[in-house]
Short mmCIF file of N, CA and C in Angstrom, two decimals:
data_model
loop_
_atom_site.label_atom_id
_atom_site.label_comp_id
_atom_site.label_asym_id
_atom_site.label_seq_id
_atom_site.Cartn_x
_atom_site.Cartn_y
_atom_site.Cartn_z
N LEU A 1 39.89 36.36 -11.97
CA LEU A 1 40.63 35.60 -13.08
C LEU A 1 41.46 34.61 -12.49
N ALA A 2 42.28 35.07 -11.41
CA ALA A 2 43.22 34.09 -10.90
C ALA A 2 42.48 32.93 -10.28
N ASN A 3 41.32 32.91 -9.60
CA ASN A 3 40.82 31.73 -9.09
C ASN A 3 40.25 30.89 -10.11
N SER A 4 39.78 31.52 -11.29
CA SER A 4 39.37 30.68 -12.40
C SER A 4 40.54 29.92 -13.00
N GLU A 5 41.79 30.42 -13.15
CA GLU A 5 42.80 29.86 -13.65
C GLU A 5 43.40 28.85 -12.58
N TYR A 6 43.11 29.03 -11.52
CA TYR A 6 43.66 28.02 -10.42
C TYR A 6 42.63 26.83 -10.67
N ALA A 7 41.37 27.16 -10.66
CA ALA A 7 40.41 25.99 -10.75
C ALA A 7 40.73 25.31 -12.01
N GLY A 8 40.99 25.72 -13.10
CA GLY A 8 41.32 25.01 -14.33
C GLY A 8 42.53 24.19 -14.23
N SER A 9 43.44 24.75 -13.59
CA SER A 9 44.85 23.92 -13.42
C SER A 9 44.49 22.80 -12.44
N TYR A 10 43.77 23.16 -11.51
CA TYR A 10 43.53 21.97 -10.41
C TYR A 10 42.82 20.83 -10.98
N TYR A 11 41.84 21.21 -11.83
CA TYR A 11 40.94 20.07 -12.36
C TYR A 11 41.71 19.30 -13.44
N THR A 12 42.59 19.87 -14.03
CA THR A 12 43.45 19.16 -14.96
C THR A 12 44.38 18.33 -14.38
N TYR A 13 44.88 18.59 -13.09
CA TYR A 13 45.63 17.79 -12.18
C TYR A 13 44.99 16.67 -11.85
N VAL A 14 43.60 16.70 -11.47
CA VAL A 14 42.71 15.72 -10.94
C VAL A 14 42.45 14.78 -12.24
N VAL A 15 42.15 15.29 -13.16
CA VAL A 15 41.85 14.29 -14.48
C VAL A 15 43.17 13.61 -14.61
N ALA A 16 44.44 14.07 -14.66
CA ALA A 16 45.67 13.46 -14.84
C ALA A 16 45.86 12.30 -13.89
N GLU A 17 45.52 12.63 -12.53
CA GLU A 17 45.56 11.58 -11.54
C GLU A 17 44.53 10.57 -11.97
N ALA A 18 43.43 10.84 -12.36
CA ALA A 18 42.42 9.66 -12.56
C ALA A 18 42.93 8.83 -13.84
N VAL A 19 43.35 9.48 -14.98
CA VAL A 19 43.93 8.66 -16.04
C VAL A 19 45.12 7.86 -15.60
N SER A 20 46.10 8.39 -14.72
CA SER A 20 47.19 7.49 -14.40
C SER A 20 46.83 6.37 -13.39
N ALA A 21 45.79 6.59 -12.68
CA ALA A 21 45.12 5.54 -11.87
C ALA A 21 44.57 4.44 -12.72
N ASN A 22 43.92 4.80 -13.81
CA ASN A 22 43.38 3.81 -14.84
C ASN A 22 44.61 3.13 -15.54
N ILE A 23 45.58 3.85 -15.93
CA ILE A 23 46.68 3.16 -16.58
C ILE A 23 47.24 2.19 -15.61
N TRP A 24 47.45 2.54 -14.37
CA TRP A 24 47.98 1.66 -13.22
C TRP A 24 47.23 0.34 -13.33
N LYS A 25 45.83 0.58 -12.96
CA LYS A 25 45.08 -0.48 -12.80
C LYS A 25 44.98 -1.47 -13.96
N SER A 26 44.86 -0.91 -15.21
CA SER A 26 44.68 -1.71 -16.49
C SER A 26 46.13 -2.46 -16.77
N LEU A 27 47.16 -1.79 -16.56
CA LEU A 27 48.41 -2.38 -17.05
C LEU A 27 49.53 -2.95 -15.91
N PHE A 28 49.46 -2.14 -14.84
CA PHE A 28 50.65 -2.55 -13.84
C PHE A 28 50.10 -2.94 -12.51
N GLU A 29 48.81 -2.92 -12.08
CA GLU A 29 48.28 -3.28 -10.82
C GLU A 29 48.73 -4.87 -10.58
N GLU A 30 48.34 -5.67 -11.41
CA GLU A 30 48.63 -7.18 -11.21
C GLU A 30 50.07 -7.50 -11.32
N ASP A 31 51.11 -6.92 -11.90
CA ASP A 31 52.39 -7.28 -11.96
C ASP A 31 53.13 -5.78 -12.22
N PRO A 32 53.60 -5.11 -11.27
CA PRO A 32 54.19 -3.64 -11.64
C PRO A 32 55.38 -3.83 -12.44
N LEU A 33 56.15 -4.95 -12.42
CA LEU A 33 57.38 -5.15 -13.16
C LEU A 33 57.29 -5.94 -14.59
N SER A 34 56.03 -6.00 -14.94
CA SER A 34 55.60 -6.98 -16.14
C SER A 34 56.26 -6.22 -17.28
N ARG A 35 57.15 -6.85 -18.05
CA ARG A 35 57.98 -6.46 -19.40
C ARG A 35 56.76 -6.23 -20.25
N GLU A 36 55.76 -7.12 -20.38
CA GLU A 36 54.81 -6.88 -21.35
C GLU A 36 53.86 -5.59 -21.19
N ALA A 37 53.50 -5.23 -19.94
CA ALA A 37 52.83 -4.15 -19.64
C ALA A 37 53.67 -2.83 -20.05
N GLY A 38 55.00 -3.01 -19.59
CA GLY A 38 55.90 -1.88 -20.07
C GLY A 38 55.97 -1.65 -21.60
N ARG A 39 56.17 -2.78 -22.30
CA ARG A 39 56.10 -2.65 -23.75
C ARG A 39 54.84 -1.95 -24.25
N ILE A 40 53.77 -2.40 -23.68
CA ILE A 40 52.49 -1.90 -24.14
C ILE A 40 52.45 -0.16 -23.78
N TYR A 41 52.88 0.05 -22.63
CA TYR A 41 52.88 1.42 -22.31
C TYR A 41 53.77 2.27 -22.96
N GLN A 42 54.94 1.72 -23.28
CA GLN A 42 55.91 2.33 -24.24
C GLN A 42 55.49 2.67 -25.61
N LYS A 43 54.99 1.49 -26.15
CA LYS A 43 54.55 1.69 -27.56
C LYS A 43 53.27 2.41 -27.73
N SER A 44 52.33 2.21 -26.75
CA SER A 44 51.00 2.95 -26.91
C SER A 44 50.92 4.44 -26.38
N VAL A 45 51.74 4.71 -25.33
CA VAL A 45 51.67 5.94 -24.67
C VAL A 45 52.75 6.84 -24.87
N LEU A 46 53.96 6.43 -24.69
CA LEU A 46 55.15 7.13 -24.79
C LEU A 46 55.64 7.47 -26.19
N ALA A 47 55.52 6.34 -27.10
CA ALA A 47 56.11 6.49 -28.30
C ALA A 47 55.44 7.55 -29.23
N PRO A 48 54.11 7.67 -29.31
CA PRO A 48 53.49 8.65 -30.11
C PRO A 48 53.88 10.05 -29.66
N GLY A 49 54.26 10.31 -28.32
CA GLY A 49 54.61 11.78 -27.98
C GLY A 49 53.43 12.67 -28.15
N ASN A 50 53.90 13.74 -28.90
CA ASN A 50 52.76 14.76 -28.97
C ASN A 50 52.26 14.66 -30.41
N GLY A 51 52.53 13.43 -31.06
CA GLY A 51 52.14 13.12 -32.52
C GLY A 51 50.61 12.83 -32.67
N GLU A 52 50.03 12.51 -31.61
CA GLU A 52 48.69 12.00 -31.67
C GLU A 52 47.89 12.65 -30.62
N ASP A 53 46.58 12.76 -30.88
CA ASP A 53 45.49 13.34 -29.90
C ASP A 53 45.70 12.41 -28.75
N PRO A 54 45.88 13.08 -27.64
CA PRO A 54 46.06 12.43 -26.29
C PRO A 54 44.75 11.55 -25.91
N SER A 55 43.74 11.97 -26.34
CA SER A 55 42.48 11.12 -25.90
C SER A 55 42.47 9.86 -26.94
N GLU A 56 42.89 10.02 -28.07
CA GLU A 56 43.03 8.67 -28.82
C GLU A 56 44.05 7.76 -28.22
N VAL A 57 45.21 8.22 -27.85
CA VAL A 57 46.22 7.40 -27.13
C VAL A 57 45.76 6.72 -26.10
N LEU A 58 45.07 7.48 -25.25
CA LEU A 58 44.50 6.94 -24.07
C LEU A 58 43.32 5.84 -24.35
N LYS A 59 42.46 6.07 -25.31
CA LYS A 59 41.47 5.18 -25.78
C LYS A 59 42.16 3.87 -26.31
N SER A 60 43.30 3.98 -26.93
CA SER A 60 44.00 2.73 -27.38
C SER A 60 44.45 1.84 -26.29
N VAL A 61 44.66 2.35 -25.16
CA VAL A 61 45.18 1.48 -24.09
C VAL A 61 44.09 1.29 -23.13
N LEU A 62 43.20 2.19 -22.75
CA LEU A 62 42.18 1.95 -21.84
C LEU A 62 40.73 1.70 -22.30
N GLY A 63 40.67 1.94 -23.62
CA GLY A 63 39.26 1.65 -24.14
C GLY A 63 38.47 3.09 -24.08
N SER A 64 37.29 3.06 -24.61
CA SER A 64 36.55 4.33 -24.53
C SER A 64 36.14 4.92 -23.34
N ASN A 65 36.46 4.15 -22.22
CA ASN A 65 36.02 4.75 -20.73
C ASN A 65 37.36 5.13 -20.05
N TYR A 66 38.18 5.81 -20.72
CA TYR A 66 39.56 6.15 -20.19
C TYR A 66 39.44 7.13 -19.08
N LEU A 67 38.35 7.92 -18.95
CA LEU A 67 38.33 8.81 -18.00
C LEU A 67 37.51 8.30 -16.68
N ASP A 68 37.52 6.84 -16.59
CA ASP A 68 36.53 6.46 -15.41
C ASP A 68 37.27 6.85 -14.08
N GLN A 69 36.47 7.32 -13.29
CA GLN A 69 37.06 7.79 -11.98
C GLN A 69 36.96 6.76 -10.96
N ASN A 70 36.63 5.55 -11.08
CA ASN A 70 36.48 4.62 -9.92
C ASN A 70 37.99 4.29 -9.53
N ALA A 71 38.87 4.07 -10.47
CA ALA A 71 40.31 3.67 -10.11
C ALA A 71 40.77 4.76 -9.23
N TRP A 72 40.60 5.93 -9.69
CA TRP A 72 41.22 7.21 -8.86
C TRP A 72 40.42 7.38 -7.50
N MET A 73 39.18 7.03 -7.36
CA MET A 73 38.45 7.17 -6.31
C MET A 73 39.06 6.03 -5.25
N ARG A 74 39.46 4.87 -5.72
CA ARG A 74 39.94 3.88 -4.87
C ARG A 74 41.24 4.16 -4.38
N GLU A 75 42.11 4.80 -5.27
CA GLU A 75 43.43 5.31 -4.90
C GLU A 75 43.34 6.44 -3.86
N MET A 76 42.36 7.21 -3.91
CA MET A 76 42.19 8.39 -2.95
C MET A 76 41.51 7.92 -1.58
N GLY A 77 40.99 6.61 -1.56
CA GLY A 77 40.45 6.20 -0.36
C GLY A 77 38.88 6.51 -0.31
N ILE A 78 38.35 6.87 -1.42
CA ILE A 78 36.90 7.50 -1.54
C ILE A 78 36.11 6.26 -1.55
N SER A 79 36.32 5.27 -2.29
CA SER A 79 35.27 4.14 -2.55
C SER A 79 36.06 2.88 -2.34
#
């Protein structure tokens, strides 16, 4: 049981890394200090808090392909 709990926690962490890489790529990569990107992130991701389904929040910012692994793979040096 302990191994399966670890595996579930580990893959949750990997998915979170992939999502954060996609947010970085789509909003901040071009200009990390962009006020407009910060406003979009604040309004679309932070403001809803736990009041909305997280997958819907991410879809509103990243589109339907919010779990795309390519940005994460690039960040990890895999591709």
